[in-house]
Amino acid sequence: MAGYRVVVGIKWVPNTQAVRFDPKTGTLIRQGVPAIINPQDLHAIEMALRLRDAYGGEVIVITMAPPPAVQGLEHAIGMGADRAILVTDRSFAGADTLATSYVLARAINKVEREIGRVDLAVFGQETIDSSTAHIGAQVASWLGWPYIYYVKQASLSNGSLRVVRQLEDVIEEYEAKLPAVISVLAKALRPRHVSLLNKLRARTERPIITWTNKDLGLDTRCVGLKGSPTIVAKVTYLPEVPRLKKVHKAENPREAARWLLKNLLSDEKTRDLIARALWGEGSA
Amino acid sequence: MPRVKCEDLCPEWPCEQPEEFKNVWVYGEIEPGRGIREPSLQMLTPARKIAEKLEGKVVGLLIGHQVTAYADDFIKYGADEVLVVDDERLKEYYPDVYGHVIVQLSLKYKPEVILLAATMRGRELGPYVANTLRAGITADCTDFDVDEKTRDVLLIRPPFAAIMLAYIRTPFRRPQIGTARPNVFPLPPRDESRRGEVILEKVDIPKPRTRLLKRIRIEKREVPIEKAEVIVSGGKGLGSPEGFKLLQRLADMLGGVIAGSRKAVDAGWIPPERQVGQTGRSVKPILYIAVGISGAAQHMIGVREAGRIVAINTDPDAPIVRQADYSIIGDYREIVPAIIEELEELKRKGPKAIEELLK
């Protein structure tokens, strides 16, 4: 194969924005919450596709998830990925980020053995359901590859990678020898839509394959709950913060504004703050 | 009887007993030429709480070039000891290089806990260190506690949907590694009289496998939203990016800054570093004014520690109305200009005007 082989790791997540809280029962309403590709992972797929479009090669999208995640892989194929791998096994359930990254790293090793050299592994910055940002660095650690987070631009040449990344206080340019791992800065790109033609390809060519632990042959002590050093000991609801809950229905904007300022200026938590803002230090 | 049975563990992990580990480490992220970044010093607050319960020491960790001088700051802010690796080859920060330095120190000293600030660098460094040690890591903790029977640290974080707390523990592996976002914990008071030991360490320093070619500083002109006393925040209900101009005028009037909800950031109306909520920043202003924000749990978790919350919303049934101190039900396009005018009038009239208003 000419060009570069890029693997993208994605996560199939519940759309947490669609989860609602039932104030009557004090519980989560999870029913009917749809699952989606973690939105930031779409940016990772987009970056991989742009690299392939520019330099040739192939994009393989990979996820460790229960079987319904195949929908996410179909979406990735629809965007233009060349193939996709669903890594799924009952024994992978309950994995923390270390156990998850272990399976992903070993699956990348298997891609190298059976499909060919992998040049780059790309991940989204973090997920919406747990937002740890762990997986990229952990996969890099398992594979022994260099890694660069928060990449917003990438280019390839002569077996090396050049990226621009952005942190809180700096924009940096790096070079790294391939193979390498990168994570893509949140909202760095504009992920392309699914094309009908590509979607059709998902139906006819069946570019999605499934690997179970029969295929990977990993020690069951290293995967899922058993392979996870962290465990969830318990889960509780956050206590509600007491609030005053005063409500004013505005008939007239000026009168509503006066209602608010009266309250804020007779409230010892905010009175001095407002006085200082209006008349300067010492006025309170 | 040993607590960890080696035959039960993944053979990729080292088999160690928790009793072999002691002390609580805090990684000190360096701002070159300036010193230890404040978010790292803030981590001394939970480190002290954990160390007291475990009867261990708080140890600061400094890695870099010409960083030994900063050890004193670590001690004055609360570290008992500082471990320093000061080497010219560590002049540039590379996460895998710094990661290997921390890994070697950890293998030698066996800390029970390592805490890092979840800055962007901390978020890339922490999981590399944890994984290379085959240790567990918990991101974005909002609190820590200790199970005194097992000495397991409980790493407490909001998981799924932002309205629950998960208590995470790492029973079979040490060190226990956790991160917390900037400004979740307060900076401990600086105590000039504190003294502590500074240990200079030498370790193998691997060659970096990535090379920095260029660095441009992004000038920070404004107060980061985590430090603002007043925040005027906008959501999807603003309807357009122009709405933020109005919010900026109100923020200017009150000496505050503007921020936004995830939806406002997704729409491109306000930059991501101004996003409040689970996937953005946690803020603790004295006054938080939420305009056109419905009040989803993912947003409200970012303002739990606000002194007072004001909501301006057209929908009396919006969840935020039940979670605010003062709510005005109405169109912000009318309400916000009216508040600005009232404030201008107060400003003109001077402090006496308060009495008149409160009559």
XYZ file of C-alpha atoms in Angstrom:
643
model
C 0.000 0.000 0.000
C 1.277 3.444 -0.913
C 0.644 6.212 1.569
C -0.106 5.899 5.255
C -2.291 3.630 7.339
C -4.155 5.629 9.970
C -6.170 4.002 12.748
C -8.837 6.091 14.497
C -10.143 5.008 17.900
C -13.709 6.072 18.609
C -16.186 5.647 21.449
C -19.867 4.863 21.159
C -21.442 6.918 23.930
C -24.867 7.680 25.309
C -25.823 11.191 24.275
C -25.461 12.646 27.751
C -26.992 15.921 26.643
C -30.222 14.016 26.108
C -30.247 12.599 29.624
C -32.737 14.401 31.838
C -33.301 14.521 35.530
C -36.699 13.633 36.907
C -37.239 16.149 39.724
C -40.182 14.140 41.116
C -38.312 10.876 41.632
C -34.813 12.342 41.829
C -33.480 9.911 39.276
C -31.960 9.967 35.832
C -34.222 9.448 32.864
C -32.037 7.254 30.698
C -34.845 5.684 28.773
C -34.749 6.458 25.112
C -31.370 8.135 25.367
C -29.805 7.566 21.971
C -26.183 6.505 21.545
C -23.909 8.474 19.245
C -20.280 8.585 18.169
C -18.520 10.717 20.749
C -18.728 14.118 18.989
C -15.038 14.910 19.364
C -14.153 11.585 17.727
C -15.782 12.855 14.532
C -12.960 15.404 14.418
C -10.439 12.580 14.770
C -12.052 10.719 11.865
C -12.064 13.931 9.824
C -8.365 14.520 10.437
C -7.529 10.940 9.428
C -9.608 11.230 6.255
C -7.885 14.480 5.301
C -4.477 12.843 5.746
C -5.520 9.913 3.584
C -7.011 12.206 0.953
C -3.765 14.190 0.854
C -1.194 11.381 1.014
C -3.010 8.173 0.101
C -3.258 5.058 2.214
C -6.205 3.968 4.315
C -8.224 4.887 7.357
C -9.317 2.134 9.747
C -11.801 3.089 12.450
C -11.795 0.941 15.537
C -13.956 0.784 18.635
C -14.211 -1.443 21.684
C -17.897 -1.679 22.482
C -20.956 -3.898 22.611
C -22.350 -4.921 19.183
C -24.819 -1.996 18.734
C -21.770 0.249 18.227
C -21.614 -1.143 14.722
C -23.954 1.746 13.874
C -21.175 4.133 14.793
C -18.748 2.260 12.567
C -21.273 2.414 9.711
C -21.367 6.165 10.224
C -17.555 6.276 10.005
C -17.626 4.243 6.792
C -20.300 6.632 5.562
C -17.932 9.513 6.190
C -15.340 7.758 4.056
C -13.279 5.467 6.283
C -11.934 2.480 4.361
C -12.682 -0.141 6.935
C -13.750 -0.516 10.522
C -13.203 -2.989 13.308
C -15.622 -3.712 16.114
C -13.712 -5.179 19.031
C -16.287 -6.796 21.227
C -16.423 -9.464 23.899
C -18.419 -10.027 27.052
C -15.150 -10.243 28.960
C -14.339 -6.626 27.969
C -17.318 -5.268 29.939
C -16.669 -2.965 32.878
C -13.275 -1.825 31.604
C -11.740 1.364 32.966
C -9.477 3.449 30.729
C -6.398 1.278 31.362
C -8.163 -1.957 30.384
C -9.812 -0.246 27.410
C -6.532 1.158 26.135
C -4.951 -2.276 26.546
C -7.502 -3.898 24.239
C -7.217 -1.046 21.715
C -3.415 -1.234 21.701
C -3.481 -5.005 21.211
C -6.038 -4.613 18.420
C -3.696 -2.113 16.727
C -0.921 -4.711 17.056
C -3.198 -7.217 15.354
C -3.895 -4.744 12.537
C -0.128 -4.480 12.099
C 0.276 -8.253 11.987
C -2.614 -8.999 9.679
C -3.246 -5.910 7.593
C 0.031 -4.068 7.630
C 2.127 -1.350 9.222
C 0.181 1.318 11.164
C 1.663 4.815 10.875
C -0.611 6.861 13.058
C -3.282 6.348 15.696
C -5.732 9.226 16.116
C -8.160 9.892 18.981
C -10.616 12.630 19.886
C -9.622 15.021 22.679
C -11.998 13.506 25.216
C -15.431 11.912 25.508
C -18.679 13.570 26.512
C -19.678 10.810 28.908
C -16.590 10.652 31.080
C -14.225 13.303 29.644
C -11.016 11.765 30.970
C -8.781 12.293 27.891
C -6.852 9.196 29.007
C -7.015 6.786 26.100
C -4.565 8.407 23.657
C -1.739 8.625 26.178
C -2.453 5.154 27.505
C -2.424 3.597 24.041
C 0.859 5.428 23.349
C 2.256 3.993 26.572
C 1.221 0.400 25.679
C 2.582 0.716 22.137
C 5.718 2.634 23.126
C 4.941 5.298 20.507
C 5.465 9.051 20.883
C 2.266 11.038 21.336
C 1.043 14.579 20.923
C -2.270 15.862 22.292
C -4.525 18.741 21.174
C -3.491 18.669 17.512
C -5.338 21.055 15.228
C -3.323 20.570 12.034
C -1.265 17.632 10.843
C 0.837 16.781 7.814
C 2.994 13.804 6.872
C 6.208 13.456 4.928
C 9.006 10.889 4.643
C 7.887 8.831 7.566
C 7.462 11.743 9.915
C 4.598 13.731 11.274
C 4.326 17.486 11.662
C 1.609 18.985 13.803
C 0.352 22.237 15.221
C -1.208 21.961 18.626
C -2.876 24.423 20.950
C -2.810 24.598 24.742
C -4.170 27.180 27.186
C -1.260 29.552 26.707
C 0.693 28.498 23.609
C 0.474 27.289 20.049
C 3.257 24.808 19.304
C 4.614 23.034 16.279
C 6.123 19.566 16.665
C 7.732 16.939 14.539
C 7.695 13.223 15.360
C 8.884 10.031 13.728
C 6.111 7.641 12.796
C 4.454 5.606 14.137
C 2.873 8.027 16.582
C -0.338 8.752 18.478
C -2.184 12.059 18.349
C -5.354 13.435 19.870
C -7.286 16.051 17.963
C -8.166 19.347 19.621
C -11.865 19.723 20.377
C -13.742 21.367 17.520
C -10.562 21.760 15.473
C -12.170 20.762 12.195
C -15.507 20.559 10.471
C -16.302 16.832 10.284
C -17.784 15.840 6.935
C -21.246 14.391 6.598
C -22.090 10.844 5.652
C -22.312 10.415 1.882
C -24.902 8.161 0.335
C -22.310 6.506 -1.871
C -20.087 5.603 1.068
C -23.063 4.392 3.031
C -23.987 2.097 0.194
C -20.446 0.752 0.316
C -21.004 -0.209 3.938
C -23.917 -2.355 2.743
C -22.300 -3.976 -0.279
C -18.627 -4.374 0.533
C -19.028 -5.130 4.256
C -15.878 -3.312 5.294
C -16.696 -3.776 8.990
C -15.142 -6.742 10.722
C -15.617 -7.999 14.269
C -12.888 -9.242 16.542
C -13.697 -10.964 19.808
C -11.238 -12.110 22.405
C -11.025 -15.394 20.476
C -9.262 -13.345 17.820
C -7.188 -11.213 20.173
C -6.348 -13.963 22.642
C -5.824 -11.629 25.604
C -5.456 -12.893 29.157
C -8.888 -12.410 30.749
C -7.201 -10.983 33.842
C -6.042 -8.027 31.703
C -9.404 -7.008 30.215
C -12.767 -5.742 31.376
C -13.433 -5.311 35.068
C -10.594 -7.667 36.078
C -8.061 -5.743 34.039
C -9.152 -2.422 35.542
C -7.161 -1.056 38.471
C -9.904 1.463 39.251
C -13.346 0.342 40.340
C -16.478 2.331 41.085
C -17.010 1.741 44.781
C -20.351 3.546 44.914
C -22.428 6.178 43.194
C -24.494 8.832 44.942
C -26.504 11.779 43.767
C -24.936 15.175 44.190
C -26.639 16.989 47.039
C -28.753 19.869 45.770
C -27.343 23.337 46.403
C -29.888 25.384 48.357
C -30.975 28.404 46.326
C -33.403 31.249 47.104
C -35.630 30.461 44.076
C -37.245 33.910 43.936
C -39.045 34.385 40.657
C -40.286 37.598 39.077
C -42.489 37.573 36.012
C -41.549 40.664 34.049
C -44.502 42.796 32.998
C -42.265 45.792 32.495
C -38.515 45.528 31.927
C -37.517 48.518 34.087
C -39.602 47.271 36.955
C -38.068 43.777 36.593
C -34.585 45.316 36.578
C -35.384 47.267 39.738
C -36.724 44.088 41.384
C -33.436 42.348 40.667
C -31.212 45.202 41.822
C -33.247 45.670 44.986
C -32.684 42.042 45.768
C -28.999 42.051 44.896
C -28.390 45.240 46.894
C -30.187 43.983 49.980
C -28.466 40.601 49.754
C -25.274 40.606 51.783
C -23.672 38.116 49.434
C -23.827 40.522 46.501
C -24.332 44.024 47.962
C -20.677 44.988 48.341
C -19.794 43.530 44.968
C -22.323 45.719 43.138
C -21.361 48.821 45.129
C -17.694 48.271 44.311
C -18.447 47.807 40.614
C -20.484 50.996 40.476
C -18.619 53.393 42.705
C -15.230 51.821 43.221
C -13.316 50.446 46.181
C -14.425 51.640 49.615
C -17.865 52.724 48.475
C -19.465 49.732 50.126
C -1.874 -12.681 54.317
C -0.999 -10.514 51.363
C -3.938 -8.497 50.134
C -2.942 -8.682 46.491
C -2.763 -12.237 45.191
C -0.296 -12.206 42.330
C -1.983 -15.041 40.466
C -5.199 -12.977 40.221
C -3.507 -10.001 38.600
C -2.988 -9.284 34.931
C 0.564 -10.555 34.242
C 1.295 -7.199 32.571
C 1.027 -5.560 36.003
C 3.672 -5.671 38.700
C 2.490 -7.476 41.816
C 2.997 -5.211 44.823
C 1.355 -4.928 48.206
C -0.219 -1.582 49.101
C 1.788 -1.445 52.359
C 4.983 -0.945 50.342
C 3.780 2.533 49.346
C 3.733 5.757 51.336
C 3.286 9.542 50.997
C 1.261 11.775 48.749
C 2.954 13.377 45.779
C 1.929 16.522 43.956
C 3.353 17.106 40.501
C 4.402 20.743 40.075
C 3.794 21.972 36.564
C 6.292 24.693 35.716
C 5.659 27.882 33.844
C 9.133 28.418 32.349
C 10.927 31.314 33.972
C 8.012 31.992 36.322
C 7.575 29.140 38.769
C 5.053 26.481 39.739
C 1.689 27.033 38.128
C -1.088 27.830 40.563
C -3.308 24.831 39.661
C -0.485 22.528 40.831
C -0.104 24.431 44.108
C -3.865 24.136 44.600
C -3.431 20.349 44.591
C -1.565 20.698 47.900
C -4.971 21.266 49.502
C -6.402 17.778 48.815
C -2.898 16.277 49.196
C -2.778 17.529 52.782
C -6.207 16.109 53.541
C -5.215 12.688 52.190
C -1.760 12.732 53.831
C -3.275 13.489 57.233
C -5.623 10.532 56.986
C -2.844 8.239 55.756
C -0.323 9.715 58.210
C 2.100 10.345 55.389
C 4.020 13.285 54.028
C 3.096 15.655 51.221
C 5.891 15.598 48.666
C 6.215 18.088 45.836
C 7.654 16.937 42.535
C 9.678 19.328 40.387
C 10.984 18.358 36.964
C 12.729 20.620 34.487
C 15.774 22.779 34.046
C 16.667 25.423 36.643
C 13.641 24.546 38.710
C 15.341 23.807 42.061
C 14.717 27.393 43.142
C 10.974 26.774 43.048
C 11.174 24.057 45.728
C 10.842 26.769 48.337
C 7.428 27.794 46.963
C 6.237 24.214 47.197
C 7.240 24.079 50.851
C 5.755 27.453 51.776
C 2.455 26.418 50.242
C 2.413 23.208 52.232
C 4.722 20.457 50.934
C 6.798 18.683 53.606
C 9.446 17.627 51.139
C 10.333 18.334 47.536
C 11.824 15.890 45.081
C 13.682 17.669 42.279
C 15.098 16.450 38.989
C 16.887 19.454 37.548
C 18.652 18.746 34.269
C 19.408 20.660 31.115
C 17.936 17.839 29.052
C 14.598 18.575 30.729
C 14.531 22.161 29.488
C 11.608 21.426 27.188
C 8.566 19.634 28.489
C 7.726 16.481 26.526
C 5.050 14.338 28.175
C 6.757 11.015 27.493
C 10.139 12.283 28.735
C 8.710 13.899 31.878
C 6.457 10.855 32.222
C 9.436 8.508 32.318
C 11.122 10.672 34.936
C 8.037 10.453 37.163
C 7.780 6.699 36.519
C 11.386 6.136 37.637
C 10.928 8.249 40.747
C 7.733 6.397 41.544
C 9.447 3.006 41.133
C 12.176 4.123 43.521
C 10.158 5.926 46.203
C 6.786 4.136 45.868
C 4.339 6.947 46.609
C 0.890 5.899 47.773
C -0.811 8.707 45.852
C 0.142 11.026 42.975
C -1.973 14.104 42.266
C -1.735 16.270 39.161
C -3.607 19.400 38.170
C -5.864 18.633 35.200
C -4.448 21.417 33.081
C -4.086 20.508 29.412
C -0.513 19.350 30.092
C -1.541 17.501 33.246
C -4.277 15.729 31.313
C -1.783 14.402 28.777
C 0.967 13.577 31.286
C -1.116 11.841 34.007
C -2.501 8.928 31.968
C 0.925 8.238 30.418
C 2.513 7.989 33.865
C -0.350 5.886 35.218
C -0.343 3.505 32.303
C 3.403 3.049 32.236
C 3.204 2.144 35.939
C 0.139 -0.020 35.173
C -1.651 2.003 37.813
C -5.164 3.388 37.911
C -5.966 7.020 37.253
C -9.127 9.006 37.926
C -9.614 12.294 36.097
C -11.306 15.500 37.235
C -11.841 14.613 40.869
C -13.908 17.065 42.864
C -13.056 15.579 46.244
C -10.905 12.920 47.867
C -11.353 10.816 50.950
C -9.683 7.805 52.514
C -11.179 4.472 53.513
C -9.242 4.130 56.738
C -9.690 0.371 56.939
C -8.077 -0.418 53.581
C -6.128 2.862 53.180
C -7.698 3.081 49.713
C -8.106 6.656 48.573
C -11.631 7.400 47.397
C -11.341 9.502 44.292
C -14.637 11.289 43.946
C -15.772 12.567 40.572
C -18.968 13.425 38.798
C -19.624 10.714 36.234
C -22.413 10.317 33.749
C -24.777 13.252 33.290
C -23.129 15.398 35.935
C -25.677 14.878 38.682
C -24.131 11.929 40.402
C -20.867 11.380 42.212
C -18.780 8.290 41.642
C -16.469 7.073 44.389
C -13.557 5.390 42.639
C -10.987 3.244 44.378
C -7.909 1.323 43.307
C -7.698 -1.628 45.691
C -4.930 -3.666 44.090
C -2.584 -1.121 42.616
C -0.444 1.715 43.878
C 0.216 4.547 43.376
C -3.338 5.837 43.240
C -3.344 8.643 40.702
C -5.866 11.451 40.435
C -6.283 14.776 38.721
C -8.506 17.767 39.472
C -9.321 20.735 37.296
C -7.845 24.138 38.073
C -9.645 26.098 40.798
C -11.641 23.156 42.087
C -9.475 23.337 45.222
C -8.309 26.574 46.865
C -4.674 27.622 46.984
C -3.423 26.840 50.517
C -2.231 29.894 52.469
C 1.459 30.638 51.988
C 3.384 30.226 55.209
C 6.800 31.920 55.173
C 7.916 30.047 58.266
C 7.555 26.576 56.764
C 10.739 24.566 56.256
C 11.207 21.280 54.460
C 13.746 19.014 52.872
C 14.702 19.343 49.215
C 16.013 16.145 47.633
C 17.915 16.392 44.362
C 17.497 13.251 42.289
C 19.268 11.973 39.206
C 17.411 9.609 36.895
C 17.783 8.320 33.343
C 16.413 10.862 30.929
C 15.202 9.342 27.683
C 15.697 11.209 24.416
C 12.547 12.984 23.307
C 10.892 11.343 20.323
C 9.010 14.428 19.330
C 10.756 17.685 18.571
C 9.433 21.147 19.330
C 9.889 23.317 16.249
C 8.123 26.487 17.210
C 6.160 28.027 20.069
C 3.954 31.068 20.015
C 2.562 32.480 23.244
C -1.097 33.313 23.238
C -1.430 36.547 25.143
C -4.014 36.351 27.854
C -5.589 39.760 28.196
C -8.637 38.891 30.197
C -9.356 37.375 33.560
C -9.862 33.620 33.151
C -13.508 32.921 33.887
C -12.580 30.734 36.865
C -11.236 33.789 38.645
C -14.010 36.246 37.823
C -16.242 37.578 40.618
C -19.053 38.316 38.202
C -19.928 36.211 35.164
C -22.627 37.042 32.665
C -23.223 33.852 30.745
C -25.254 33.220 27.615
C -26.872 30.167 26.096
C -28.787 29.062 23.076
C -31.674 31.296 24.147
C -29.685 34.356 23.068
C -30.641 33.366 19.541
C -27.591 34.940 17.916
C -23.948 35.848 18.579
C -24.963 39.526 18.775
C -26.628 38.757 22.109
C -23.166 38.450 23.660
C -22.452 42.116 22.881
C -25.294 43.035 25.159
C -24.046 40.612 27.827
C -20.562 42.134 27.523
C -21.999 45.583 28.303
C -23.671 44.228 31.425
C -20.466 42.400 32.415
C -18.433 45.621 31.930
C -20.888 47.509 34.099
C -20.424 44.953 36.909
C -16.668 44.473 36.500
C -17.228 40.944 35.252
C -16.593 38.735 32.249
C -18.772 36.892 29.779
C -19.034 33.129 29.417
C -21.352 30.674 27.731
C -23.022 27.295 27.757
C -21.903 24.354 25.660
C -24.569 25.157 23.098
C -23.313 28.724 22.739
C -19.771 27.403 22.260
C -20.929 24.754 19.780
C -22.699 27.467 17.806
C -19.399 29.355 17.651
C -20.806 32.382 19.510
C -18.150 32.325 22.218
C -14.717 30.620 22.422
C -14.311 27.217 24.163
C -12.151 28.608 26.990
C -15.255 30.510 28.119
C -17.467 27.453 28.353
C -19.005 26.773 31.751
C -20.064 23.268 32.703
C -19.005 19.653 32.788
C -17.126 19.736 29.506
C -15.985 23.316 30.134
C -14.858 25.111 33.264
C -16.108 25.068 36.819
C -16.529 28.599 38.093
C -17.184 30.149 41.477
C -18.126 33.783 40.980
C -19.950 35.769 43.640
C -22.627 36.487 41.048
C -23.530 34.327 38.038
C -26.070 35.745 35.612
C -27.369 33.070 33.232
C -29.114 34.504 30.201
C -31.028 32.202 27.869
C -29.530 29.128 29.523
C -31.985 26.330 30.207
C -29.993 24.887 33.093
C -29.121 21.337 32.063
C -27.326 19.365 34.771
C -24.137 19.434 32.684
C -24.168 23.214 32.848
C -25.249 23.590 36.460
C -22.445 21.387 37.776
C -20.058 24.111 36.637
C -21.794 26.755 38.792
C -22.466 24.797 41.959
C -20.154 27.051 43.876
C -21.471 30.342 42.553
C -22.511 32.685 45.392
C -25.768 33.791 43.784
C -27.309 32.710 40.508
C -29.561 35.018 38.498
C -31.532 33.545 35.615
C -33.065 35.545 32.796
C -35.235 33.294 30.700
C -38.464 33.430 28.728
C -39.500 29.979 29.931
C -40.851 29.842 33.496
C -40.483 26.054 33.394
C -36.809 26.057 32.392
C -34.835 23.913 34.881
C -32.626 26.882 35.725
C -35.534 28.700 37.389
C -35.616 25.999 40.075
C -31.856 26.267 40.557
C -31.381 30.025 40.652
C -31.607 32.525 43.480
C -33.326 35.210 41.425
C -35.129 34.560 38.166
C -36.679 37.048 35.818
C -39.094 35.544 33.332
C -38.878 37.700 30.261
C -37.041 38.523 27.046
C -33.401 39.290 27.708
C -33.383 41.780 24.821
C -35.594 43.986 26.999
C -34.488 42.921 30.476
C -30.706 43.233 30.073
C -30.810 46.792 28.631
C -33.170 47.757 31.464
C -30.722 46.390 34.054
C -27.885 48.310 32.391
C -29.925 51.514 32.451
C -30.852 51.048 36.099
C -27.201 50.404 36.962
C -26.133 53.519 35.059
C -28.687 55.544 36.956
C -27.451 54.167 40.280
C -23.878 54.888 39.274
C -24.787 58.488 38.439
C -26.682 59.047 41.655
C -23.939 57.592 43.847
C -24.090 55.293 46.901
C -26.997 57.223 48.429
C -29.212 55.830 45.704
C -29.221 52.440 47.394
C -31.400 53.702 50.230
C -33.802 55.247 47.776
C -34.029 52.018 45.781
C -34.537 49.869 48.838
C -37.371 52.024 50.170
